[in-house]
């Protein structure tokens, strides 16, 4: 056996580069094989040479999702090629959008993906290949999945090949050591993006990336003046597995022991009964495992009833009060797809605490994958839930003391931010952070939201799994001409020329800007962002900034910044 870690681990994990073979089938760990599904080794190989292949069958509802997994060892910064063949027979999607199908994944990232529509569909052996750069040295979970459908799928000749021991693209992905320094003033609120894949992988593979990442964060608490950790939800991947809740709590207990307060939002994966749902299927808000893990009574003992409370005596919808640098603050956290009653409670809470600057938290609020807009669909599979537009129109935009919103759910690379004014003209910074599906879920991603002078937010994007900041995703934003603001409308005199905001990338990366005016007869925008007030009327100024781009991950949307101003030319 070679002493070279690449060759040694390669030999241990694979048989002649093929990790779908009868001799290695025992190494597959059947992680999810519910009723009416089966995983087995069968003779029908692609080459008809008797070597066999892997088969997954979904024979009947309600089980329309299952997978079988194997742990493989990869080396950090090394680039690998995954390839193989997939065949399916009489596959019928059970999802409304036709996203059901046969998949190969690494963590939660797609390597081979074949979706089908709402009709029986068959396809012969189809080749796939995908490249991946490992973000850490250690075990990774490779899975074959049949999801959101009924039918049969076959997998054969699945292999991995080491392409480069050091991927040159990795160097572009991270900031240079020392490029980002902790500010000397103010304090930091850390938003942790959906850790579900890390929790699930650590539970099933015996790894420790989740807790190791939290240890790295704790080491930065003094330099960055941490005030609160905010977990934006999807604390677990499969909420019925109590071991995932045990690990989730273990990580957050580390913050408590280190003297760092934390706030939680409940994600869609944290409701029992969510996994395997068909599109349009409704469930009850079953949060028994969450409530048994994170107990309201223990929080009251820790934080005190004056600074902490909730909507209904549980951890589902909570508030946290604190003071820093002569300012009063409050965090208001609502569960995923909250009820109208919970939103009304939060609105009343903000009104009664009008002397406090408010940070709003919920799992699903803005959607970076569709231009960094509010998410107008209901994600919770609950009959009593509301969407992001309802929360904006009835809570966030209506409260002049809300200045920051934190959410997750949608996978982005770096962080994505929407800058928009509330009805009273208050600038609201809405931040989305979630590494799931971008880096295979194998990395924790956080947003260091540094706050100074009451409500000024500077955004930094940090990976505690790697111990570095993301290049191009550390920035400062400043709105200009606040003296021309009335309510949420910016009043510009006819003939005005100038820029409406300043955006500074703090690590030296270069961003591109895409400007749009809803009415160029009223407001024109040049390529450098200079606006010209042409004639009297109303227009919407819109700027989209793709940021934190990188090509080395398996599935990568890229971060986005969106700036929206209502303008009236007078």
XYZ file of C-alpha atoms in Angstrom, residues 38-504:
467
model
C -35.504 -1.974 -2.548
C -31.739 -1.755 -3.174
C -29.970 -4.792 -4.566
C -27.155 -6.096 -6.768
C -28.522 -7.694 -9.967
C -26.940 -9.439 -12.995
C -28.026 -6.915 -15.668
C -24.774 -5.007 -16.178
C -24.254 -2.404 -18.873
C -21.704 -4.584 -20.714
C -23.697 -7.812 -20.288
C -20.565 -9.435 -18.929
C -22.118 -10.896 -15.800
C -20.505 -8.426 -13.396
C -23.884 -6.983 -12.391
C -25.032 -3.527 -11.353
C -26.917 -1.659 -8.636
C -30.725 -1.463 -8.882
C -33.173 0.727 -6.929
C -36.928 0.119 -7.172
C -39.855 2.258 -5.992
C -42.922 0.066 -6.384
C -45.725 2.057 -4.764
C -46.620 5.167 -2.810
C -46.157 6.623 -0.283
C -42.420 5.934 -0.542
C -41.106 7.931 -3.490
C -37.580 8.650 -2.266
C -34.673 6.420 -1.226
C -30.911 6.259 -1.562
C -27.944 4.013 -0.916
C -24.592 5.485 0.028
C -20.907 4.706 0.352
C -18.257 6.694 2.204
C -15.236 7.651 0.104
C -12.066 9.415 1.173
C -10.980 12.572 -0.674
C -8.021 14.894 -0.111
C -8.467 18.633 0.356
C -7.847 20.799 -2.734
C -7.473 17.734 -4.965
C -9.635 17.648 -8.090
C -11.552 14.471 -8.955
C -13.578 13.241 -11.897
C -16.706 11.241 -11.103
C -18.335 9.258 -13.899
C -20.713 6.398 -14.526
C -23.877 5.206 -16.225
C -27.538 5.441 -15.221
C -30.518 3.643 -16.772
C -34.168 3.873 -15.771
C -37.286 1.921 -16.637
C -40.898 3.136 -16.407
C -40.033 6.092 -14.204
C -42.950 8.387 -13.323
C -42.348 11.678 -11.529
C -44.528 12.360 -8.500
C -43.563 16.022 -8.174
C -45.570 18.886 -9.623
C -42.557 20.420 -11.373
C -41.173 17.191 -12.811
C -37.991 17.219 -10.734
C -38.194 13.569 -9.795
C -35.592 11.240 -11.227
C -32.419 9.215 -10.802
C -29.357 10.903 -9.301
C -25.805 10.394 -8.148
C -24.735 12.865 -5.472
C -21.687 13.769 -3.419
C -23.057 15.083 -0.157
C -26.062 17.057 -1.396
C -24.497 18.101 -4.709
C -25.597 16.504 -7.956
C -22.967 14.619 -9.954
C -25.264 12.756 -12.325
C -28.828 14.035 -12.581
C -31.656 12.853 -14.814
C -35.136 14.235 -14.237
C -38.359 12.888 -15.686
C -41.830 14.256 -16.269
C -45.272 13.107 -15.127
C -45.443 10.107 -17.451
C -43.787 6.704 -17.621
C -40.330 7.165 -19.136
C -37.500 4.784 -19.925
C -33.940 5.442 -21.043
C -31.036 3.172 -21.875
C -27.630 3.468 -20.235
C -26.615 7.155 -20.200
C -23.088 8.305 -19.399
C -22.359 11.168 -16.980
C -19.227 12.803 -15.655
C -18.619 15.669 -13.262
C -15.591 17.262 -11.616
C -15.223 18.116 -7.957
C -12.543 19.740 -5.823
C -12.546 18.493 -2.230
C -12.839 21.233 0.374
C -11.464 19.071 3.175
C -9.484 15.884 3.699
C -11.695 13.120 4.972
C -14.771 11.037 4.324
C -17.400 12.165 1.804
C -20.754 10.496 1.166
C -21.421 9.291 -2.371
C -25.048 8.272 -3.017
C -27.224 6.750 -5.699
C -30.759 8.083 -5.374
C -34.223 7.639 -6.763
C -36.256 10.642 -5.657
C -39.717 12.039 -6.299
C -40.787 9.187 -8.548
C -41.902 5.612 -8.970
C -40.105 3.055 -11.125
C -36.693 1.409 -11.448
C -33.176 2.846 -11.845
C -29.882 1.054 -12.562
C -26.351 2.348 -11.795
C -23.146 0.850 -13.217
C -19.429 1.509 -13.787
C -19.367 4.283 -11.192
C -15.803 5.494 -10.817
C -13.633 8.301 -9.515
C -10.322 9.499 -10.898
C -7.794 11.840 -9.322
C -7.202 14.618 -11.874
C -5.031 17.129 -9.993
C -3.494 17.012 -6.536
C -3.950 20.780 -6.266
C -6.716 22.467 -8.249
C -5.515 25.851 -9.510
C -9.082 27.188 -9.332
C -9.029 26.802 -5.547
C -6.534 29.649 -5.218
C -9.046 31.998 -6.860
C -11.768 30.906 -4.485
C -10.247 32.135 -1.212
C -8.862 35.460 -0.076
C -5.152 35.619 0.620
C -4.089 35.167 4.229
C -4.374 38.501 6.030
C -6.507 40.124 3.311
C -9.461 40.410 5.707
C -8.902 41.783 9.192
C -11.391 42.089 12.034
C -12.692 45.677 12.418
C -11.574 47.513 15.526
C -15.023 48.937 16.385
C -18.564 47.566 16.590
C -19.641 43.957 17.028
C -20.521 40.919 14.914
C -23.601 38.763 14.496
C -22.750 35.476 12.762
C -25.403 33.894 10.523
C -24.781 30.157 10.043
C -26.151 28.725 6.788
C -28.161 25.488 6.740
C -25.851 22.878 8.354
C -28.119 19.920 7.560
C -25.701 18.049 5.258
C -22.818 18.338 7.725
C -24.973 17.060 10.576
C -26.282 14.150 8.529
C -22.871 13.152 7.160
C -21.194 13.332 10.570
C -23.916 11.180 12.139
C -23.763 8.517 9.442
C -20.017 8.547 8.761
C -18.568 9.180 12.199
C -16.846 12.389 11.035
C -16.646 15.642 13.061
C -16.739 18.490 10.518
C -19.824 20.075 12.120
C -18.389 20.459 15.624
C -14.905 21.233 14.279
C -16.385 24.144 12.331
C -18.085 25.499 15.440
C -14.774 25.250 17.328
C -13.165 27.396 14.637
C -15.902 30.020 15.030
C -15.439 30.105 18.790
C -11.744 30.910 18.327
C -12.767 34.091 16.474
C -15.245 35.383 19.038
C -12.867 37.880 20.682
C -11.220 39.325 17.558
C -14.597 39.848 15.876
C -16.552 40.731 19.032
C -19.264 38.106 18.567
C -22.569 39.070 20.139
C -24.866 36.381 18.731
C -24.766 33.281 16.552
C -27.884 32.982 14.381
C -28.664 29.616 12.818
C -31.071 30.211 9.929
C -32.600 26.711 9.997
C -32.395 23.181 8.634
C -30.630 22.198 11.820
C -31.036 18.580 10.693
C -31.443 16.842 7.359
C -33.846 14.078 8.421
C -35.780 15.322 11.437
C -36.996 11.902 12.545
C -33.419 10.819 13.324
C -32.819 11.683 16.985
C -29.046 11.297 16.574
C -29.062 14.289 14.225
C -30.819 16.366 16.882
C -28.313 15.191 19.490
C -25.423 16.379 17.314
C -27.175 19.658 16.488
C -27.557 20.401 20.173
C -24.002 19.322 20.954
C -22.682 21.946 18.543
C -24.800 24.756 19.951
C -23.967 23.743 23.523
C -20.354 24.517 22.584
C -21.391 28.149 21.986
C -23.178 28.276 25.321
C -20.130 26.885 27.129
C -17.961 29.505 25.391
C -20.263 32.322 26.546
C -21.737 33.016 23.082
C -25.501 33.458 22.829
C -27.349 31.945 19.898
C -30.751 32.226 18.224
C -32.423 29.552 16.074
C -34.850 29.466 13.189
C -36.678 26.291 12.236
C -36.129 25.102 8.642
C -38.367 22.949 6.463
C -36.199 19.868 7.129
C -36.734 20.284 10.867
C -40.393 19.255 10.743
C -41.137 15.565 11.212
C -42.932 14.201 8.191
C -41.310 16.614 5.730
C -38.859 14.238 4.042
C -40.307 12.400 1.044
C -43.344 14.637 0.656
C -44.925 14.955 -2.746
C -45.516 18.403 -4.221
C -48.687 19.934 -2.832
C -48.990 17.449 0.033
C -49.830 19.070 3.368
C -48.549 18.031 6.789
C -49.050 19.113 10.375
C -46.458 21.239 12.164
C -44.873 18.311 14.001
C -41.841 19.695 15.851
C -41.645 17.215 18.713
C -37.965 16.349 18.216
C -36.976 20.017 17.959
C -38.918 20.928 21.106
C -37.480 17.975 23.003
C -33.963 19.050 22.011
C -34.142 22.826 22.388
C -36.256 23.452 25.475
C -37.786 26.867 26.086
C -37.471 26.532 29.878
C -33.713 26.014 29.625
C -33.342 29.112 27.452
C -35.237 31.219 29.992
C -32.879 30.026 32.737
C -29.869 30.853 30.578
C -30.867 34.219 29.096
C -33.471 35.440 31.601
C -37.139 36.214 31.003
C -36.461 39.948 30.521
C -34.208 39.385 27.508
C -35.808 36.296 25.988
C -39.325 35.128 25.225
C -41.553 33.466 22.665
C -44.908 33.521 20.928
C -46.300 30.378 22.555
C -43.863 29.160 25.206
C -41.780 27.123 22.734
C -38.624 27.788 20.696
C -40.537 28.039 17.398
C -40.966 31.834 17.371
C -38.724 33.790 19.736
C -37.182 37.152 20.589
C -33.770 37.976 22.079
C -32.898 41.404 23.516
C -29.398 42.795 24.049
C -27.485 46.081 24.216
C -24.174 46.983 22.580
C -22.178 50.192 22.153
C -24.945 52.334 23.633
C -27.671 50.909 21.341
C -30.564 48.563 22.096
C -31.207 45.581 19.812
C -33.686 42.754 19.440
C -33.596 39.557 17.355
C -37.003 38.291 16.245
C -36.963 34.754 14.841
C -39.942 33.082 13.120
C -40.202 29.434 12.107
C -40.203 28.382 8.462
C -43.403 29.451 6.661
C -44.911 30.961 9.823
C -48.598 31.494 10.525
C -50.365 34.845 10.200
C -50.736 34.859 13.980
C -46.956 34.523 14.483
C -46.290 37.345 11.997
C -48.806 39.577 13.806
C -47.107 38.769 17.121
C -43.731 39.759 15.680
C -45.160 43.019 14.289
C -46.656 43.916 17.675
C -43.355 43.048 19.360
C -41.404 45.380 17.054
C -43.946 48.172 17.589
C -43.761 47.870 21.364
C -39.954 47.900 21.244
C -39.599 50.853 18.888
C -36.458 51.973 20.735
C -34.638 48.825 19.641
C -32.931 48.083 16.322
C -34.367 44.785 15.085
C -32.755 41.808 13.334
C -35.415 39.636 11.683
C -34.714 35.918 11.154
C -36.639 33.247 9.269
C -35.597 30.252 7.204
C -37.008 31.192 3.805
C -37.204 34.880 2.842
C -35.194 35.891 -0.258
C -34.339 33.649 -3.212
C -30.897 34.349 -4.746
C -31.361 31.739 -7.466
C -34.012 33.913 -9.116
C -32.347 37.299 -8.939
C -32.362 37.824 -5.173
C -36.056 38.594 -4.829
C -38.612 37.756 -2.170
C -39.731 34.134 -2.318
C -43.441 34.115 -3.076
C -44.162 30.410 -2.791
C -45.151 28.565 0.352
C -42.455 26.073 1.257
C -43.745 24.634 4.488
C -46.404 22.207 3.223
C -48.722 23.711 5.850
C -52.270 24.899 5.229
C -51.790 27.845 7.596
C -48.426 29.177 6.311
C -47.572 32.517 4.699
C -44.870 33.379 2.151
C -42.084 35.960 2.072
C -44.163 38.654 0.390
C -46.698 38.426 3.203
C -43.910 38.776 5.791
C -42.494 41.772 3.896
C -45.827 43.522 3.459
C -47.136 42.872 6.970
C -43.975 42.951 9.073
C -40.554 43.751 7.639
C -41.397 46.773 5.466
C -43.834 48.125 8.056
C -41.396 48.297 10.988
C -38.987 51.261 10.800
C -36.699 49.646 13.376
C -35.954 46.511 11.271
C -32.563 47.019 9.614
C -31.285 43.464 9.050
C -32.893 40.185 7.950
C -31.206 36.755 7.894
C -32.376 33.651 6.054
C -31.161 30.477 4.326
C -32.903 27.667 2.415
C -31.617 28.621 -1.044
C -28.127 27.434 -1.948
C -25.649 30.196 -2.798
C -21.886 30.498 -3.084
C -20.699 33.246 -0.819
C -23.672 35.160 0.545
C -26.470 36.945 -1.270
C -27.931 40.257 -0.153
C -31.010 42.305 -1.030
C -30.839 46.013 -0.143
C -34.293 47.590 -0.098
C -36.027 50.323 1.866
C -38.924 49.801 4.236
C -42.009 51.996 4.079
C -40.372 54.521 6.421
C -37.199 54.742 4.332
C -35.121 52.516 6.628
C -32.507 50.586 4.657
C -33.000 46.840 5.162
C -30.111 44.456 4.520
C -31.559 40.988 3.811
C -28.855 38.284 3.825
C -29.163 34.698 2.550
C -26.495 32.140 3.469
C -26.587 28.390 2.712
C -23.746 26.131 1.461
C -26.006 23.134 0.806
C -25.837 21.845 -2.807
C -23.022 24.247 -3.710
C -20.048 22.504 -2.141
C -21.686 19.169 -1.615
C -22.800 20.305 1.823
C -19.298 19.357 2.982
C -18.463 22.848 4.141
C -19.980 25.197 6.685
C -20.650 28.725 5.442
C -21.280 31.752 7.630
C -21.977 35.441 7.187
C -20.039 37.691 9.562
C -22.443 40.650 9.808
C -20.451 43.421 11.438
C -22.562 46.216 12.923
C -21.378 49.729 13.740
C -23.096 53.020 14.573
C -26.381 51.342 15.346
C -27.448 49.943 11.984
C -24.531 50.019 9.523
C -23.882 46.444 8.348
C -20.689 45.248 6.652
C -20.846 41.720 5.227
C -18.066 39.134 5.295
C -18.325 35.531 4.079
C -16.331 32.993 6.053
C -15.922 29.217 5.965
C -15.008 27.825 9.400
C -14.558 24.410 7.757
C -11.650 25.791 5.729
C -10.660 28.716 7.947
C -10.733 31.314 5.149
C -12.901 34.078 3.708
C -14.500 33.760 0.272
C -12.956 35.979 -2.401
C -15.315 38.626 -3.746
C -17.906 38.099 -1.001
C -16.741 40.632 1.586
C -18.234 44.074 1.055
C -19.496 47.329 2.470
C -22.573 49.192 1.221
C -23.608 52.803 1.708
C -26.739 54.475 0.347
C -26.214 58.076 -0.788
C -28.438 61.192 -0.808
C -30.366 60.268 2.346
C -31.372 63.936 2.623
C -33.516 63.474 -0.505
C -35.455 60.573 1.033
C -39.134 60.797 1.967
C -40.556 57.530 3.225
C -39.302 54.785 0.915
C -39.052 57.163 -2.070
C -35.876 58.940 -3.175
C -36.794 62.388 -4.565
C -34.362 63.576 -7.250
C -34.581 66.974 -8.937
C -34.926 66.977 -12.704
C -31.440 67.164 -14.228
C -29.761 65.369 -11.300
C -26.659 63.322 -12.187
C -24.813 61.073 -9.758
C -24.600 57.665 -8.125
C -27.141 56.377 -5.628
C -24.910 54.061 -3.578
C -21.343 53.002 -2.897
C -20.377 49.330 -2.895
C -16.845 48.409 -1.851
